[in-house]
Coordinates of C-alpha atoms in Angstrom, one line a residue:
Chain A
A1 CA 23.8 -5.7 -104.2
Q2 CA 20.1 -7.0 -104.9
S3 CA 19.8 -10.6 -107.3
V4 CA 18.1 -13.2 -108.6
A5 CA 18.8 -16.5 -109.8
Q6 CA 17.1 -19.0 -112.2
P7 CA 18.1 -22.4 -111.5
E8 CA 16.6 -24.0 -114.5
D9 CA 17.6 -23.0 -118.5
Q10 CA 15.3 -24.9 -119.5
V11 CA 11.2 -25.9 -119.3
N12 CA 9.8 -28.1 -121.7
V13 CA 5.8 -28.6 -121.1
A14 CA 3.2 -30.2 -123.1
E15 CA 0.5 -28.1 -124.3
G16 CA -2.7 -27.8 -121.7
N17 CA 0.1 -28.8 -119.1
P18 CA 0.6 -26.4 -116.3
L19 CA 3.9 -24.4 -116.4
T20 CA 6.4 -23.1 -113.6
V21 CA 9.3 -21.2 -114.5
K22 CA 11.7 -20.8 -111.1
C23 CA 12.9 -17.8 -109.1
T24 CA 14.5 -17.1 -106.0
Y25 CA 15.8 -14.0 -104.9
S26 CA 18.6 -12.3 -102.7
V27 CA 17.4 -8.9 -101.6
S28 CA 18.0 -6.3 -98.5
G29 CA 14.6 -4.7 -97.6
N30 CA 11.4 -5.3 -99.0
P31 CA 11.6 -6.6 -102.4
Y32 CA 10.2 -5.9 -105.7
L33 CA 10.1 -8.5 -108.1
F34 CA 9.7 -8.6 -111.7
W35 CA 8.7 -10.8 -114.6
Y36 CA 9.8 -10.4 -118.3
V37 CA 9.2 -12.1 -121.3
Q38 CA 11.2 -12.2 -124.5
Y39 CA 9.9 -13.7 -127.7
P40 CA 12.8 -14.5 -130.4
N41 CA 14.2 -11.2 -132.0
R42 CA 11.7 -8.8 -130.0
G43 CA 12.2 -6.9 -127.0
L44 CA 11.5 -7.5 -123.5
Q45 CA 7.5 -7.6 -122.5
F46 CA 6.7 -6.7 -118.8
L47 CA 4.4 -9.4 -117.4
L48 CA 3.7 -8.6 -114.0
K49 CA 5.4 -7.5 -110.8
Y50 CA 5.2 -7.7 -106.8
I51 CA 5.6 -4.9 -104.8
T52 CA 3.8 -5.6 -101.6
G53 CA 0.6 -7.0 -100.2
D54 CA -1.2 -10.4 -101.9
N55 CA 1.1 -13.0 -102.3
L56 CA -0.4 -14.3 -105.6
V57 CA 0.2 -12.0 -108.5
K58 CA -1.7 -11.9 -111.4
G59 CA -0.2 -10.5 -114.8
S60 CA -0.6 -10.3 -118.7
Y61 CA -1.6 -13.4 -121.0
G62 CA -3.1 -15.5 -118.3
F63 CA 0.3 -15.4 -116.2
E64 CA 0.6 -15.4 -112.6
A65 CA 3.7 -15.4 -110.0
E66 CA 3.7 -16.6 -106.3
F67 CA 5.6 -14.5 -103.9
N68 CA 7.1 -16.9 -101.2
K69 CA 9.3 -14.8 -98.2
S70 CA 10.0 -18.3 -96.3
Q71 CA 11.8 -19.9 -99.3
T72 CA 12.9 -16.2 -101.2
S73 CA 10.9 -17.2 -104.0
F74 CA 9.2 -16.0 -106.8
H75 CA 8.0 -18.5 -109.8
L76 CA 6.1 -17.5 -112.4
K77 CA 3.2 -20.0 -113.1
K78 CA 0.5 -20.6 -115.8
P79 CA -2.3 -23.1 -115.5
S80 CA -2.6 -24.2 -118.9
A81 CA 0.4 -23.3 -120.9
L82 CA 0.2 -22.4 -124.8
V83 CA 2.3 -23.3 -127.7
S84 CA 2.8 -19.7 -127.8
D85 CA 3.8 -19.2 -124.8
S86 CA 7.1 -20.5 -125.8
A87 CA 10.0 -17.7 -125.3
L88 CA 12.5 -16.7 -123.0
Y89 CA 11.7 -15.6 -119.5
F90 CA 13.5 -13.5 -117.1
C91 CA 13.3 -13.0 -113.4
A92 CA 14.6 -9.1 -112.3
V93 CA 14.9 -7.0 -109.0
P94 CA 15.4 -3.1 -109.2
D95 CA 19.2 -2.9 -107.7
D96 CA 18.9 1.2 -107.2
Y97 CA 17.0 2.3 -110.2
K98 CA 18.3 -0.2 -112.6
L99 CA 17.0 -3.9 -113.6
S100 CA 19.3 -7.1 -112.2
F101 CA 18.0 -9.9 -114.4
G102 CA 18.3 -13.4 -114.0
A103 CA 19.9 -15.4 -116.5
G104 CA 16.6 -16.1 -118.0
T105 CA 15.0 -19.6 -118.5
T106 CA 13.6 -20.7 -122.0
V107 CA 10.4 -22.4 -122.0
T108 CA 9.3 -24.7 -124.7
V109 CA 5.6 -26.0 -125.1
R110 CA 5.1 -28.7 -127.6
A111 CA 1.9 -29.2 -129.2
Chain B
N1 CA 0.0 4.9 -126.1
A2 CA 3.0 4.3 -128.0
G3 CA 5.5 1.9 -126.2
V4 CA 9.3 2.4 -126.3
M5 CA 10.9 2.9 -130.0
Q6 CA 13.7 2.2 -131.3
N7 CA 15.9 2.2 -134.3
P8 CA 17.3 0.8 -136.4
R9 CA 16.0 -2.1 -135.7
H10 CA 19.2 -3.9 -137.4
L11 CA 22.4 -2.3 -137.8
V12 CA 25.4 -3.6 -139.9
R13 CA 28.8 -1.7 -139.1
R14 CA 32.3 -2.6 -140.4
R15 CA 35.0 -3.0 -137.7
G16 CA 36.5 0.9 -137.1
Q17 CA 33.2 2.4 -138.0
E18 CA 30.6 4.4 -135.7
A19 CA 27.1 3.0 -134.6
R20 CA 24.4 5.1 -133.1
L21 CA 21.5 3.6 -131.6
R22 CA 18.3 6.1 -131.0
C23 CA 15.5 5.5 -128.2
S24 CA 12.2 7.3 -128.1
P25 CA 10.9 6.8 -124.5
M26 CA 7.2 6.2 -124.0
K27 CA 5.3 9.9 -123.6
G28 CA 5.5 11.1 -120.3
H29 CA 8.3 9.1 -119.2
S30 CA 11.7 11.1 -118.5
H31 CA 14.1 8.1 -117.2
V32 CA 16.0 6.3 -119.8
Y33 CA 17.8 2.9 -119.7
W34 CA 20.3 1.3 -122.0
Y35 CA 21.1 -2.5 -121.7
R36 CA 23.2 -4.9 -123.6
Q37 CA 22.8 -8.3 -124.4
L38 CA 25.3 -10.2 -125.4
P39 CA 24.9 -13.7 -127.3
E40 CA 24.5 -16.7 -124.4
E41 CA 24.5 -14.1 -121.8
G42 CA 21.7 -12.2 -120.0
L43 CA 21.2 -8.6 -120.2
K44 CA 23.4 -6.0 -118.4
F45 CA 22.7 -2.7 -117.2
M46 CA 24.8 -0.1 -118.9
V47 CA 23.7 3.3 -118.4
Y48 CA 20.9 5.7 -116.7
L49 CA 19.6 8.7 -118.2
Q50 CA 17.3 11.6 -117.2
K51 CA 16.9 14.6 -119.8
E52 CA 20.0 16.3 -120.2
N53 CA 21.9 13.8 -117.3
I54 CA 23.6 10.9 -117.1
I55 CA 22.7 9.4 -113.9
D56 CA 25.0 6.3 -113.8
E57 CA 27.3 4.8 -116.3
S58 CA 28.8 2.5 -114.2
G59 CA 27.8 -0.4 -116.6
M60 CA 29.4 1.2 -119.6
P61 CA 32.4 0.4 -120.9
K62 CA 34.8 3.2 -120.4
E63 CA 36.1 3.9 -123.8
R64 CA 34.4 4.1 -127.2
F65 CA 30.9 4.4 -125.6
S66 CA 28.8 7.4 -124.8
A67 CA 25.1 8.1 -124.0
E68 CA 23.1 11.1 -124.2
F69 CA 19.5 12.0 -123.6
P70 CA 19.3 15.7 -124.9
K71 CA 16.3 18.1 -123.9
E72 CA 14.8 17.8 -127.6
G73 CA 14.7 14.3 -129.5
P74 CA 15.7 10.8 -128.4
S75 CA 18.4 9.1 -126.3
I76 CA 21.4 8.4 -128.4
L77 CA 23.7 5.3 -127.6
R78 CA 27.0 6.0 -129.3
I79 CA 29.7 3.7 -130.1
Q80 CA 32.8 4.7 -131.8
Q81 CA 35.5 2.6 -133.8
V82 CA 33.3 -0.6 -133.4
V83 CA 34.8 -4.1 -132.6
R84 CA 33.6 -7.7 -133.4
G85 CA 33.2 -8.2 -129.5
D86 CA 30.7 -4.7 -129.5
S87 CA 27.9 -7.4 -131.6
A88 CA 25.0 -7.6 -129.2
A89 CA 21.2 -6.3 -129.2
Y90 CA 20.5 -3.2 -127.1
F91 CA 17.8 -2.7 -125.6
C92 CA 16.2 1.0 -124.5
A93 CA 14.0 1.0 -121.3
S94 CA 12.0 3.9 -120.1
S95 CA 10.0 4.4 -116.8
P96 CA 8.1 7.2 -115.3
G97 CA 9.9 7.3 -112.1
S98 CA 13.1 5.7 -110.8
A99 CA 11.6 3.8 -107.6
G100 CA 12.3 0.7 -107.2
E101 CA 8.5 -0.5 -107.7
D102 CA 8.1 1.6 -111.5
T103 CA 8.1 -0.8 -114.2
Q104 CA 10.8 -0.3 -116.9
Y105 CA 9.2 -1.0 -120.4
F106 CA 11.5 -2.1 -123.4
G107 CA 11.8 -1.6 -126.7
P108 CA 12.1 -4.0 -129.6
G109 CA 16.1 -3.4 -129.4
T110 CA 18.5 -2.8 -132.1
R111 CA 20.6 -5.7 -133.4
L112 CA 24.1 -4.6 -134.0
T113 CA 26.1 -7.2 -136.0
V114 CA 30.1 -5.5 -136.7
L115 CA 31.7 -7.4 -139.4

């Protein structure tokens, strides 16, 4: 089965500092990888996905993710975090047609 | 283009009652998925449907839970005789296809509370 892992439950950064949310994957074949964000009491919003090609994927709200095949990682990054980026972030991988999610990482950006 | 719509947003039921959750996919999407988010747990797949067909219900409890996606109208997730353990956020997602690279877009969720 395809799976992803998010090794950090929480990430805390100061506003204006770089933000990184980690994700590692275990898949057979070529991976498709997704990042979603969930704001409090809201649904999941799609941020970006990796299909194939460029290892640096750009997404919504200034986020990007770097695909690293040798490290089997797909870390989410933002060069300068905002307080409004505080949310729950999920990495996901398709397992057949259903998404298999990581446990989620809570990001807190302090002013 | 309206996104995935779910209603109600909040639903309170007493033990033993029925809960009926509705989901309207994005325009042009014929693939619907239901996921459940339990407190302190991640998102878990429940069921995948196409119009008038249940494709995969492997994540759905065998008892009390059912889902449908009729030819006309929204997809319905139905929970009979609810118990406290059913309290959770239920999310619907839709996609234009079922290939791995197809993005699933999520609705705002229905938060079910069982008293």
